[in-house]
Amino acid sequence: MNNSNVTMLPFEYKKAVETERRGTLIEATYNVRNYINRSRQLVNNQNISKSEAGRDTVSGEAIRKKCNVYLPVGYDKNRKDKKYDVLYLLHGVGGNSYEWLSDNGKTDNQFNICNMLDNLIAKGDINPLIVVFPEGRSSSDWQDRSFNANGTNMLGFYYFDYEMRWDLIPFIESEFNTNANIMDKTQNGISYNRLHRAIAGLSIGGMQTLNMAIGGYRCDSSTITGKKSEWNNGLSATVKAPGLLDLFAYAGGFSNAPTSSDGKVLGGSIAKSGQTLKVLYLTCGDADSIAYRDGYLRAVDGLSGVAGTNLKDDYRVLVKGGAHDFNVWNNGAFNFLRLSFENVKPHSEPYKISTTINGRNW
C-alpha cells in the first residue's frame, strides 16, 4: 500500500459495492468477568488491586455481552491459514454496538460504514481486516444508554480496559482467524501481536482510546468522589489507568470527549510505556461545541513533545466547519485505516502531520 496523505472521504465510498465483494456483519456474544457491578465495585478474575482500580475489587459471576463484527469478503472460518488484522471501533456516550452502523445511516440498503470498509478493501486502499464494534460500558447495566453521571453504566466506560484485555480480545482472537494471538505472552509474541491490532472511537469512545488504551485518568461521579467536576458534567477524575499499549500499536480519537486527559499526561504514558505507538490519529471539527476545546485541543496540547521517540506517525486533523457528527467520524475512520497496519507507504522518518481539511456532508 502507498497511502501517505490525509484526504476527504470520497462520496463514492458511500455506495455499496457489488454483492460478491461485500463483507458480512454478525453479532457475537461472550462472557465478561471484569466489569463494574451495581455496588460500584470492580468485579474481576485477575487479582487487580484496590489501589490500581481506585475502588473495591471483588470476585463475581460473569455477565454476557455482545458485539458486532464485520468480516471482510472472502473470510472463511475454516481457512486457518488466512488471518486478519483487527480494528476495535468504539461508540459514543449515548450509543451502543450499533451506533457506527444504524446511527451512521444506510446507502443502497447497506450500512454506510460497511460500504466504506468494502470500498477500501475492493479498491486496494487497505488490506482486508476484521472490525469489532463493542458495547463500551463495562458494567452489569451495560445496556443502559442514558447519560447519568451517578450511574454505574457511565462508570463502566472508564473501566472498559479490563474487559478489553481479559475478555473481549481473548474472545475475538479465539473465535476468529486473527494475526494476533493474545495467548502468546512471549516478548516476541507481544511485539508481533500489537502490530496487528488497532483501536479508535468517536466522542467518549475517543476518550476511551486515549484514557484507557494510551493511559489517562478514569472518572467517577462527583457526588461519589466529593470533588468538583472540571467539565461541569457531574464527573471528576480519579485514578490513572495503566494503558493497553502492549496490546495496540495504532490509536485513533475522533472528536474525543472532554473527559479525555490532557496531552502531557497522555504523552507521559506513551513515553513510559516501553512501546512504540506507530500511529496516533486525532481529529475534530472546529465547529464542534462539545469536543473541540475541552476534548481535542486539551488532548493534543504538549502530547508529542512529552511522548518523544515512542510516538511515531502523529496526525492532527482539523475538519473545517465540522460538528460533533458522522461527517467528521467517518473521515476519521477512513483516514485512520488508510494510515495504519501495512496500508501506509513505507517511510524512514515519522510523519508529523497537522492539517485542516474542508468539512462536507458525506
Short mmCIF file of C-alpha atoms in Angstrom, two decimals:
data_model
loop_
_atom_site.label_atom_id
_atom_site.label_comp_id
_atom_site.label_asym_id
_atom_site.label_seq_id
_atom_site.Cartn_x
_atom_site.Cartn_y
_atom_site.Cartn_z
CA MET A 1 0.00 0.00 0.00
CA ASN A 2 1.15 3.56 -0.70
CA ASN A 3 -1.17 5.70 1.44
CA SER A 4 0.62 8.68 2.94
CA ASN A 5 -1.76 11.64 2.88
CA VAL A 6 -4.85 12.71 4.76
CA THR A 7 -7.76 13.28 2.40
CA MET A 8 -11.51 13.78 2.36
CA LEU A 9 -13.61 10.64 2.25
CA PRO A 10 -14.78 10.27 -1.38
CA PHE A 11 -18.52 10.27 -2.00
CA GLU A 12 -18.33 7.03 -3.99
CA TYR A 13 -17.17 5.11 -0.92
CA LYS A 14 -20.66 5.56 0.49
CA LYS A 15 -22.15 3.44 -2.26
CA ALA A 16 -22.48 -0.31 -1.92
CA VAL A 17 -20.07 -2.48 -3.87
CA GLU A 18 -21.22 -5.47 -5.91
CA THR A 19 -22.82 -8.17 -3.77
CA GLU A 20 -19.96 -10.60 -4.29
CA ARG A 21 -17.46 -8.01 -2.96
CA ARG A 22 -19.29 -7.22 0.28
CA GLY A 23 -18.21 -8.23 3.75
CA THR A 24 -20.61 -9.71 6.27
CA LEU A 25 -21.79 -8.47 9.65
CA ILE A 26 -22.51 -10.77 12.56
CA GLU A 27 -23.50 -10.32 16.21
CA ALA A 28 -21.44 -12.28 18.73
CA THR A 29 -21.89 -12.84 22.47
CA TYR A 30 -19.20 -13.52 25.04
CA ASN A 31 -18.60 -13.77 28.79
CA VAL A 32 -17.28 -10.76 30.68
CA ARG A 33 -15.62 -11.37 34.03
CA ASN A 34 -14.18 -7.86 34.51
CA TYR A 35 -16.83 -5.18 34.99
CA ILE A 36 -18.42 -2.68 37.39
CA ASN A 37 -21.28 -4.09 39.48
CA ARG A 38 -24.28 -2.26 40.94
CA SER A 39 -22.30 -1.53 44.12
CA ARG A 40 -19.64 0.32 42.05
CA GLN A 41 -17.11 -2.41 42.77
CA LEU A 42 -14.80 -3.83 40.11
CA VAL A 43 -15.67 -7.47 39.60
CA ASN A 44 -12.56 -9.20 38.24
CA ASN A 45 -10.81 -12.52 37.93
CA GLN A 46 -7.26 -11.12 37.70
CA ASN A 47 -6.45 -10.15 41.31
CA ILE A 48 -6.49 -6.47 40.39
CA SER A 49 -5.62 -4.42 43.46
CA LYS A 50 -7.86 -1.81 45.05
CA SER A 51 -5.11 0.79 44.65
CA GLU A 52 -4.84 0.19 40.91
CA ALA A 53 -8.60 0.10 40.36
CA GLY A 54 -9.33 3.04 42.62
CA ARG A 55 -12.22 1.12 44.23
CA ASP A 56 -13.05 -2.15 45.93
CA THR A 57 -12.39 -5.23 43.82
CA VAL A 58 -14.38 -8.43 44.24
CA SER A 59 -14.95 -11.76 42.56
CA GLY A 60 -18.29 -12.43 40.93
CA GLU A 61 -20.27 -14.20 38.25
CA ALA A 62 -19.63 -13.45 34.59
CA ILE A 63 -22.11 -11.37 32.62
CA ARG A 64 -22.96 -11.86 28.95
CA LYS A 65 -22.31 -9.06 26.49
CA LYS A 66 -22.47 -8.71 22.74
CA CYS A 67 -20.55 -7.05 19.96
CA ASN A 68 -20.95 -6.66 16.21
CA VAL A 69 -18.20 -7.98 13.97
CA TYR A 70 -17.53 -7.05 10.34
CA LEU A 71 -15.86 -9.87 8.42
CA PRO A 72 -14.27 -8.96 5.06
CA VAL A 73 -15.30 -10.57 1.78
CA GLY A 74 -13.68 -13.98 1.45
CA TYR A 75 -13.48 -14.62 5.19
CA ASP A 76 -13.71 -18.37 5.85
CA LYS A 77 -13.61 -19.62 9.43
CA ASN A 78 -12.18 -22.91 8.18
CA ARG A 79 -9.22 -21.20 6.47
CA LYS A 80 -6.92 -21.11 9.49
CA ASP A 81 -4.01 -20.17 7.23
CA LYS A 82 -5.72 -16.89 6.22
CA LYS A 83 -5.54 -14.44 9.13
CA TYR A 84 -6.55 -10.82 9.58
CA ASP A 85 -5.71 -7.64 11.47
CA VAL A 86 -8.41 -6.28 13.79
CA LEU A 87 -9.75 -2.78 14.43
CA TYR A 88 -11.82 -2.18 17.58
CA LEU A 89 -14.15 0.75 16.78
CA LEU A 90 -15.82 2.32 19.85
CA HIS A 91 -19.12 4.18 20.13
CA GLY A 92 -20.17 7.37 21.91
CA VAL A 93 -21.83 8.12 25.25
CA GLY A 94 -25.41 7.56 24.08
CA GLY A 95 -24.57 4.82 21.63
CA ASN A 96 -24.04 1.10 21.59
CA SER A 97 -22.57 -1.53 19.29
CA TYR A 98 -24.93 -0.36 16.52
CA GLU A 99 -24.03 3.35 16.60
CA TRP A 100 -21.36 3.09 13.88
CA LEU A 101 -23.88 1.01 11.93
CA SER A 102 -27.52 2.11 12.19
CA ASP A 103 -26.94 5.61 13.60
CA ASN A 104 -24.50 6.24 10.74
CA GLY A 105 -27.18 5.57 8.15
CA LYS A 106 -27.53 3.42 5.07
CA THR A 107 -26.94 3.77 1.33
CA ASP A 108 -28.17 1.21 -1.17
CA ASN A 109 -29.76 -0.57 1.80
CA GLN A 110 -26.32 -1.24 3.31
CA PHE A 111 -24.75 0.35 6.40
CA ASN A 112 -22.55 3.29 5.38
CA ILE A 113 -19.61 2.15 7.49
CA CYS A 114 -19.73 -1.29 5.87
CA ASN A 115 -19.89 0.31 2.42
CA MET A 116 -16.80 2.34 3.31
CA LEU A 117 -14.94 -0.75 4.51
CA ASP A 118 -15.99 -2.74 1.44
CA ASN A 119 -14.81 0.06 -0.86
CA LEU A 120 -11.49 0.50 0.90
CA ILE A 121 -10.81 -3.22 0.50
CA ALA A 122 -12.20 -3.54 -3.03
CA LYS A 123 -10.19 -0.56 -4.32
CA GLY A 124 -6.98 -1.88 -2.76
CA ASP A 125 -6.63 1.01 -0.29
CA ILE A 126 -6.30 -1.32 2.69
CA ASN A 127 -5.71 -4.98 3.34
CA PRO A 128 -8.84 -6.94 4.33
CA LEU A 129 -9.44 -6.77 8.07
CA ILE A 130 -11.92 -7.59 10.82
CA VAL A 131 -13.70 -4.71 12.57
CA VAL A 132 -15.23 -5.16 16.03
CA PHE A 133 -17.98 -2.82 17.26
CA PRO A 134 -18.12 -3.40 21.05
CA GLU A 135 -20.52 -2.34 23.77
CA GLY A 136 -18.30 0.19 25.56
CA ARG A 137 -19.83 0.12 29.03
CA SER A 138 -18.12 -2.46 31.25
CA SER A 139 -20.91 -2.68 33.79
CA SER A 140 -23.67 -5.02 34.81
CA ASP A 141 -26.15 -2.49 33.35
CA TRP A 142 -24.25 -2.12 30.06
CA GLN A 143 -27.49 -1.86 28.08
CA ASP A 144 -28.49 1.38 29.84
CA ARG A 145 -27.67 4.14 27.32
CA SER A 146 -28.71 7.11 29.49
CA PHE A 147 -26.31 9.90 30.44
CA ASN A 148 -26.31 9.69 34.20
CA ALA A 149 -23.13 10.84 35.92
CA ASN A 150 -24.15 8.88 39.03
CA GLY A 151 -24.93 5.71 37.11
CA THR A 152 -22.80 2.57 37.05
CA ASN A 153 -23.41 2.46 33.30
CA MET A 154 -21.42 5.69 32.96
CA LEU A 155 -18.73 4.42 35.31
CA GLY A 156 -18.41 1.36 33.08
CA PHE A 157 -16.98 3.48 30.26
CA TYR A 158 -13.96 4.21 32.46
CA TYR A 159 -13.22 0.53 33.18
CA PHE A 160 -13.50 -0.83 29.65
CA ASP A 161 -9.75 -1.51 29.51
CA TYR A 162 -10.01 -4.53 31.80
CA GLU A 163 -12.76 -6.05 29.69
CA MET A 164 -10.71 -5.40 26.54
CA ARG A 165 -7.61 -7.07 27.91
CA TRP A 166 -9.11 -10.02 29.74
CA ASP A 167 -12.43 -10.72 27.99
CA LEU A 168 -13.08 -9.17 24.58
CA ILE A 169 -9.71 -9.54 22.86
CA PRO A 170 -9.25 -13.14 24.06
CA PHE A 171 -12.75 -13.94 22.75
CA ILE A 172 -12.15 -12.34 19.34
CA GLU A 173 -8.77 -13.99 18.90
CA SER A 174 -10.09 -17.42 19.84
CA GLU A 175 -13.28 -17.15 17.78
CA PHE A 176 -11.93 -15.59 14.56
CA ASN A 177 -8.87 -16.02 12.35
CA THR A 178 -6.68 -13.17 13.54
CA ASN A 179 -3.00 -12.42 13.07
CA ALA A 180 -2.70 -11.57 16.76
CA ASN A 181 -2.80 -14.22 19.47
CA ILE A 182 -3.14 -12.80 22.96
CA MET A 183 -2.30 -16.19 24.45
CA ASP A 184 1.29 -15.75 23.25
CA LYS A 185 2.87 -14.00 26.23
CA THR A 186 6.46 -14.10 24.96
CA GLN A 187 8.18 -10.78 24.27
CA ASN A 188 8.36 -11.59 20.57
CA GLY A 189 4.69 -12.52 20.62
CA ILE A 190 3.65 -9.29 22.35
CA SER A 191 5.72 -7.22 19.91
CA TYR A 192 4.19 -9.00 16.91
CA ASN A 193 0.60 -9.08 18.12
CA ARG A 194 0.26 -5.37 18.87
CA LEU A 195 1.19 -4.58 15.25
CA HIS A 196 -1.99 -6.37 14.19
CA ARG A 197 -4.47 -4.57 16.47
CA ALA A 198 -5.84 -1.03 16.28
CA ILE A 199 -8.29 0.87 18.46
CA ALA A 200 -10.28 4.01 17.69
CA GLY A 201 -13.51 5.64 18.75
CA LEU A 202 -15.87 8.59 18.47
CA SER A 203 -16.61 11.04 21.29
CA ILE A 204 -16.46 9.08 24.57
CA GLY A 205 -15.04 6.19 22.53
CA GLY A 206 -12.23 8.56 21.53
CA MET A 207 -11.75 9.32 25.23
CA GLN A 208 -11.55 5.56 25.89
CA THR A 209 -8.89 5.24 23.22
CA LEU A 210 -6.83 7.95 24.92
CA ASN A 211 -7.51 7.39 28.62
CA MET A 212 -7.95 3.61 28.68
CA ALA A 213 -5.69 2.45 25.82
CA ILE A 214 -2.90 5.03 25.95
CA GLY A 215 -3.20 5.78 29.66
CA GLY A 216 -5.12 8.66 31.21
CA TYR A 217 -7.44 9.15 34.15
CA ARG A 218 -10.59 7.26 34.98
CA CYS A 219 -13.62 9.26 36.07
CA ASP A 220 -16.46 8.75 38.52
CA SER A 221 -19.44 10.74 39.74
CA SER A 222 -18.50 13.95 41.52
CA THR A 223 -21.15 13.04 44.06
CA ILE A 224 -19.16 9.91 44.89
CA THR A 225 -15.67 11.43 44.76
CA GLY A 226 -16.59 14.63 46.58
CA LYS A 227 -14.57 16.61 44.03
CA LYS A 228 -15.77 19.41 41.78
CA SER A 229 -16.27 18.47 38.15
CA GLU A 230 -13.85 20.47 36.00
CA TRP A 231 -16.14 19.84 33.00
CA ASN A 232 -19.39 20.69 34.81
CA ASN A 233 -20.88 17.37 33.74
CA GLY A 234 -21.02 15.64 37.12
CA LEU A 235 -17.79 13.67 36.57
CA SER A 236 -14.34 14.07 38.11
CA ALA A 237 -11.03 12.32 37.60
CA THR A 238 -9.91 9.52 39.93
CA VAL A 239 -7.01 7.12 39.29
CA LYS A 240 -4.82 6.67 36.24
CA ALA A 241 -5.40 3.65 34.01
CA PRO A 242 -2.31 1.53 33.22
CA GLY A 243 -2.97 1.63 29.47
CA LEU A 244 -3.07 -1.02 26.75
CA LEU A 245 -0.07 -0.04 24.64
CA ASP A 246 1.34 -3.53 24.98
CA LEU A 247 -1.75 -4.63 23.01
CA PHE A 248 -2.18 -1.83 20.43
CA ALA A 249 0.25 -0.08 18.07
CA TYR A 250 -2.35 2.18 16.41
CA ALA A 251 -4.81 4.55 18.11
CA GLY A 252 -7.39 7.00 16.81
CA GLY A 253 -9.56 9.54 18.59
CA PHE A 254 -12.38 11.19 16.67
CA SER A 255 -13.88 14.23 18.49
CA ASN A 256 -12.63 12.81 21.79
CA ALA A 257 -14.88 13.71 24.72
CA PRO A 258 -14.00 16.45 27.26
CA THR A 259 -13.05 13.95 29.98
CA SER A 260 -10.01 12.96 27.90
CA SER A 261 -6.81 13.51 29.85
CA ASP A 262 -4.53 16.33 28.81
CA GLY A 263 -1.73 15.89 26.31
CA LYS A 264 1.10 15.91 28.81
CA VAL A 265 -0.48 13.05 30.77
CA LEU A 266 -1.09 11.04 27.60
CA GLY A 267 2.37 11.81 26.24
CA GLY A 268 3.91 10.71 29.52
CA SER A 269 2.11 7.38 29.30
CA ILE A 270 3.46 6.83 25.80
CA ALA A 271 6.97 7.79 26.86
CA LYS A 272 6.94 5.44 29.85
CA SER A 273 5.18 2.52 28.15
CA GLY A 274 8.24 0.82 26.74
CA GLN A 275 6.28 0.50 23.49
CA THR A 276 6.20 2.42 20.22
CA LEU A 277 2.85 3.90 19.24
CA LYS A 278 3.19 3.66 15.47
CA VAL A 279 0.14 5.80 14.64
CA LEU A 280 -1.82 8.34 16.67
CA TYR A 281 -4.62 9.93 14.64
CA LEU A 282 -6.62 12.69 16.34
CA THR A 283 -9.32 14.63 14.53
CA CYS A 284 -12.16 17.01 15.36
CA GLY A 285 -14.41 19.58 13.74
CA ASP A 286 -13.61 23.20 14.56
CA ALA A 287 -17.36 23.87 14.96
CA ASP A 288 -17.77 21.05 17.49
CA SER A 289 -19.13 22.78 20.60
CA ILE A 290 -18.80 19.56 22.64
CA ALA A 291 -15.30 18.27 21.97
CA TYR A 292 -13.15 20.84 20.17
CA ARG A 293 -11.87 22.99 23.02
CA ASP A 294 -12.27 20.80 26.08
CA GLY A 295 -11.50 17.47 24.40
CA TYR A 296 -9.39 17.72 21.26
CA LEU A 297 -7.29 20.83 21.97
CA ARG A 298 -6.64 19.72 25.54
CA ALA A 299 -5.51 16.26 24.42
CA VAL A 300 -3.11 17.42 21.72
CA ASP A 301 -1.50 20.14 23.83
CA GLY A 302 2.03 19.03 24.69
CA LEU A 303 1.42 15.38 23.80
CA SER A 304 4.06 14.97 21.09
CA GLY A 305 6.85 16.68 22.97
CA VAL A 306 6.35 14.60 26.11
CA ALA A 307 5.84 11.32 24.21
CA GLY A 308 9.21 11.68 22.49
CA THR A 309 10.51 8.98 20.19
CA ASN A 310 7.96 6.41 21.36
CA LEU A 311 5.39 8.24 19.22
CA LYS A 312 5.95 7.74 15.51
CA ASP A 313 3.34 8.89 12.97
CA ASP A 314 1.38 11.70 14.60
CA TYR A 315 -1.68 13.14 12.86
CA ARG A 316 -3.71 16.19 14.00
CA VAL A 317 -6.56 16.71 11.56
CA LEU A 318 -8.97 19.61 11.96
CA VAL A 319 -12.18 19.47 9.92
CA LYS A 320 -13.22 22.98 8.81
CA GLY A 321 -16.84 23.58 9.78
CA GLY A 322 -17.08 20.05 11.22
CA ALA A 323 -19.56 19.38 14.02
CA HIS A 324 -19.96 16.51 16.50
CA ASP A 325 -21.26 14.09 13.90
CA PHE A 326 -20.52 11.29 11.47
CA ASN A 327 -19.20 13.61 8.76
CA VAL A 328 -16.13 14.02 10.98
CA TRP A 329 -16.12 10.48 12.37
CA ASN A 330 -16.38 8.70 9.02
CA ASN A 331 -13.50 10.79 7.72
CA GLY A 332 -11.56 9.83 10.82
CA ALA A 333 -12.16 6.10 10.35
CA PHE A 334 -11.38 6.35 6.63
CA ASN A 335 -8.01 8.03 7.06
CA PHE A 336 -7.03 6.14 10.21
CA LEU A 337 -7.44 2.81 8.42
CA ARG A 338 -5.51 4.01 5.35
CA LEU A 339 -2.60 5.07 7.55
CA SER A 340 -2.43 2.08 9.92
CA PHE A 341 -1.15 -1.51 9.72
CA GLU A 342 0.68 -2.18 6.43
CA ASN A 343 -1.60 0.16 4.50
CA VAL A 344 0.70 3.17 4.77
CA LYS A 345 3.55 3.90 2.37
CA PRO A 346 6.88 2.76 3.85
CA HIS A 347 8.85 5.68 5.26
CA SER A 348 12.02 6.05 7.32
CA GLU A 349 11.12 9.26 9.18
CA PRO A 350 7.90 9.51 11.20
CA TYR A 351 5.08 11.57 9.74
CA LYS A 352 4.24 14.61 11.87
CA ILE A 353 1.13 15.98 10.20
CA SER A 354 -1.02 18.88 11.37
CA THR A 355 -3.56 19.83 8.73
CA THR A 356 -7.03 21.19 8.09
CA ILE A 357 -9.45 19.61 5.64
CA ASN A 358 -12.72 21.10 4.44
CA GLY A 359 -15.78 19.60 6.06
CA ARG A 360 -18.69 18.46 3.96
CA ASN A 361 -21.66 16.18 4.24
CA TRP A 362 -20.91 12.60 3.27
#
